[in-house]
mmCIF file of C-alpha atoms in Angstrom:
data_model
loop_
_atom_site.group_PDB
_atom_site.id
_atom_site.type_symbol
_atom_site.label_atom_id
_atom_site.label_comp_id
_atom_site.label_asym_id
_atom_site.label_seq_id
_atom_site.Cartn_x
_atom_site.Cartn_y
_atom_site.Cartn_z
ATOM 1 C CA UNK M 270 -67.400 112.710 -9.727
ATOM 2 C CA UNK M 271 -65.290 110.249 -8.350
ATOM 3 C CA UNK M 272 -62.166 111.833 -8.473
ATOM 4 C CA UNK M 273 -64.527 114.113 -5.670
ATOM 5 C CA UNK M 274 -65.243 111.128 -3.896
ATOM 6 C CA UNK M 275 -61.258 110.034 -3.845
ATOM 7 C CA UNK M 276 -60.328 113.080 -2.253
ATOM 8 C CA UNK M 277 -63.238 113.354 0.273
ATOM 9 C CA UNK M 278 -61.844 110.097 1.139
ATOM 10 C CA UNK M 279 -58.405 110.429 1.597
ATOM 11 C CA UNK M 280 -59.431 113.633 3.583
ATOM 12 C CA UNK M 281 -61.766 111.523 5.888
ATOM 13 C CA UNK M 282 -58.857 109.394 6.722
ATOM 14 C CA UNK M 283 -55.930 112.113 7.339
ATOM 15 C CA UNK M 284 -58.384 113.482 9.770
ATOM 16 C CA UNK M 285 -59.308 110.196 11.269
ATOM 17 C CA UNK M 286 -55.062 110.238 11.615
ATOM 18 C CA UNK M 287 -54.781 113.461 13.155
ATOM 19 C CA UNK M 288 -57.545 112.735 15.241
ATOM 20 C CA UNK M 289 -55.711 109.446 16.903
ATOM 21 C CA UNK M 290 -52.563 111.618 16.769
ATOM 22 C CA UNK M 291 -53.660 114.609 19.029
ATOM 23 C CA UNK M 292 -56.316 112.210 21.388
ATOM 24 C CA UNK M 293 -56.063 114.364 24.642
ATOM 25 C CA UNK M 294 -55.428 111.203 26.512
ATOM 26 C CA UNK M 295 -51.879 110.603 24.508
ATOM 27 C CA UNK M 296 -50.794 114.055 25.420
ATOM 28 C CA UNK M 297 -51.613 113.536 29.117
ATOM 29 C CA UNK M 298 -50.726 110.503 29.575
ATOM 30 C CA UNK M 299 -47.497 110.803 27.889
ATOM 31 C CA UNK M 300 -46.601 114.466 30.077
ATOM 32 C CA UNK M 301 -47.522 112.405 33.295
ATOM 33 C CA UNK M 302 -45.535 109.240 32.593
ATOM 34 C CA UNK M 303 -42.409 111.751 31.775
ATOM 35 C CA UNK M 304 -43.000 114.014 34.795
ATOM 36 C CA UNK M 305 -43.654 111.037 37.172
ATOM 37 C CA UNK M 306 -40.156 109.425 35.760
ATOM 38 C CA UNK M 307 -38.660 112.412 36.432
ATOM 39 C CA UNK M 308 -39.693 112.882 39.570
ATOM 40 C CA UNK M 309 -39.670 109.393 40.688
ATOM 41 C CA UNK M 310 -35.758 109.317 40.039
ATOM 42 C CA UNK M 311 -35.484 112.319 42.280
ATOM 43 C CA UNK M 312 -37.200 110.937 44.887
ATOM 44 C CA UNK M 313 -35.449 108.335 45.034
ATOM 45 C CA UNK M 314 -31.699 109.958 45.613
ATOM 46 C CA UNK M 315 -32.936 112.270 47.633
ATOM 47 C CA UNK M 316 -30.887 113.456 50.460
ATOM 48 C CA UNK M 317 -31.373 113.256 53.888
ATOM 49 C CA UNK M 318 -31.732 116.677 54.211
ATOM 50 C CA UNK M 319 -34.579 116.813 51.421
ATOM 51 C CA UNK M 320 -36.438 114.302 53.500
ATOM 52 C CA UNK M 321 -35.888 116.592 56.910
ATOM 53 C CA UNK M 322 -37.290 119.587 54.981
ATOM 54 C CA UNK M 323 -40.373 116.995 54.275
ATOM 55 C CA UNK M 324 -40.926 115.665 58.016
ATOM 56 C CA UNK M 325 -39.347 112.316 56.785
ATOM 57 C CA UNK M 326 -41.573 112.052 53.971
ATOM 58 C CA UNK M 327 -40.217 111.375 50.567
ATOM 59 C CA UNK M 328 -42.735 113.807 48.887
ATOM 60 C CA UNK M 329 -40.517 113.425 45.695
ATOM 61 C CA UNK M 330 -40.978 109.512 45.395
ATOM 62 C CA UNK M 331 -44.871 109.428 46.366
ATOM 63 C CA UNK M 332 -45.506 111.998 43.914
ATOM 64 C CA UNK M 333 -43.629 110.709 41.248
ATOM 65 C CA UNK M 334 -45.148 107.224 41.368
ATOM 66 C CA UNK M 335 -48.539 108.912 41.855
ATOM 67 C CA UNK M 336 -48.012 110.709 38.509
ATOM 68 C CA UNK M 337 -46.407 107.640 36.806
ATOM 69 C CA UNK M 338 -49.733 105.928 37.910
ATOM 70 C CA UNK M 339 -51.655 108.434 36.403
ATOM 71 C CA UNK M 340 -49.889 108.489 33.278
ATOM 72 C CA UNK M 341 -49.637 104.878 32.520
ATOM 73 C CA UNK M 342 -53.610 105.171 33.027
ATOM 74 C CA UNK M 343 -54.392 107.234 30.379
ATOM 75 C CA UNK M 344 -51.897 105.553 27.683
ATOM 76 C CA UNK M 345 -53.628 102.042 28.705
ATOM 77 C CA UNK M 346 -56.903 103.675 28.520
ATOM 78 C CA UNK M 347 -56.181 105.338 25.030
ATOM 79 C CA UNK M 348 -54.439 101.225 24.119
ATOM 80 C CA UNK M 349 -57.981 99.919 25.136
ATOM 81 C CA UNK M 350 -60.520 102.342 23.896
ATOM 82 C CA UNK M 351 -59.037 103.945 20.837
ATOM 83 C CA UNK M 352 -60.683 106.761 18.751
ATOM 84 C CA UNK M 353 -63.317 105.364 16.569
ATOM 85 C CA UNK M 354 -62.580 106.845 12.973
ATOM 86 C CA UNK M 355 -65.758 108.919 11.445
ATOM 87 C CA UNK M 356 -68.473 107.103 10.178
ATOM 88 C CA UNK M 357 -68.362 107.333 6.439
ATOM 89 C CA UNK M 358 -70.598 109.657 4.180
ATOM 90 C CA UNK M 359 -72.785 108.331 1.795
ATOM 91 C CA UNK M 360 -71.858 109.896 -1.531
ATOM 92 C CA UNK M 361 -74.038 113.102 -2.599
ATOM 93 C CA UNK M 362 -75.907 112.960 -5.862
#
């Protein structure tokens, strides 16, 4: 019976693992910080013509640091309140 209750363990915890792995917030947060780095650096070599075709706003930088906000968010967020891991299961007899 224990060898059961060794792999039911080791089970609990890969999935505990894969849990903290695929958190929603790590996959948005980490797409948003890319995108809004990304974006940020074109904004900020844009051309003058880019910033005519935006009435003389740099849509590109705004954007990109709005995104970059957004991202960084939901990384600290994820830093501060990680995923609990599953309460454990008291063996069945």
């Amino acid at each position: 019976m224990s060898e059961l209750q060794r792999e039911v363990s080791e089970l609990e915890k890969k999935s505990a693992t894969a849990a903290r792995l695929f958190d929603i917030r790590r996959i948005i947060g980490g797409l948003f910080t890319v995108y809004g780095v990304i974006v940020t650096v074109a904004g900020l070599t844009a051309s003058d013509a880019d910033l005519e075709k935006a009435v003389g706003v740099n849509i590109n930088l705004w954007t990109g640091l709005g995104m970059l906000a957004l991202g960084l968010f939901f990384l600290v967020w994820l830093w501060l309140r990680p995923v609990a891991p599953p309460a454990p299961r008291p063996p069945a007899e």
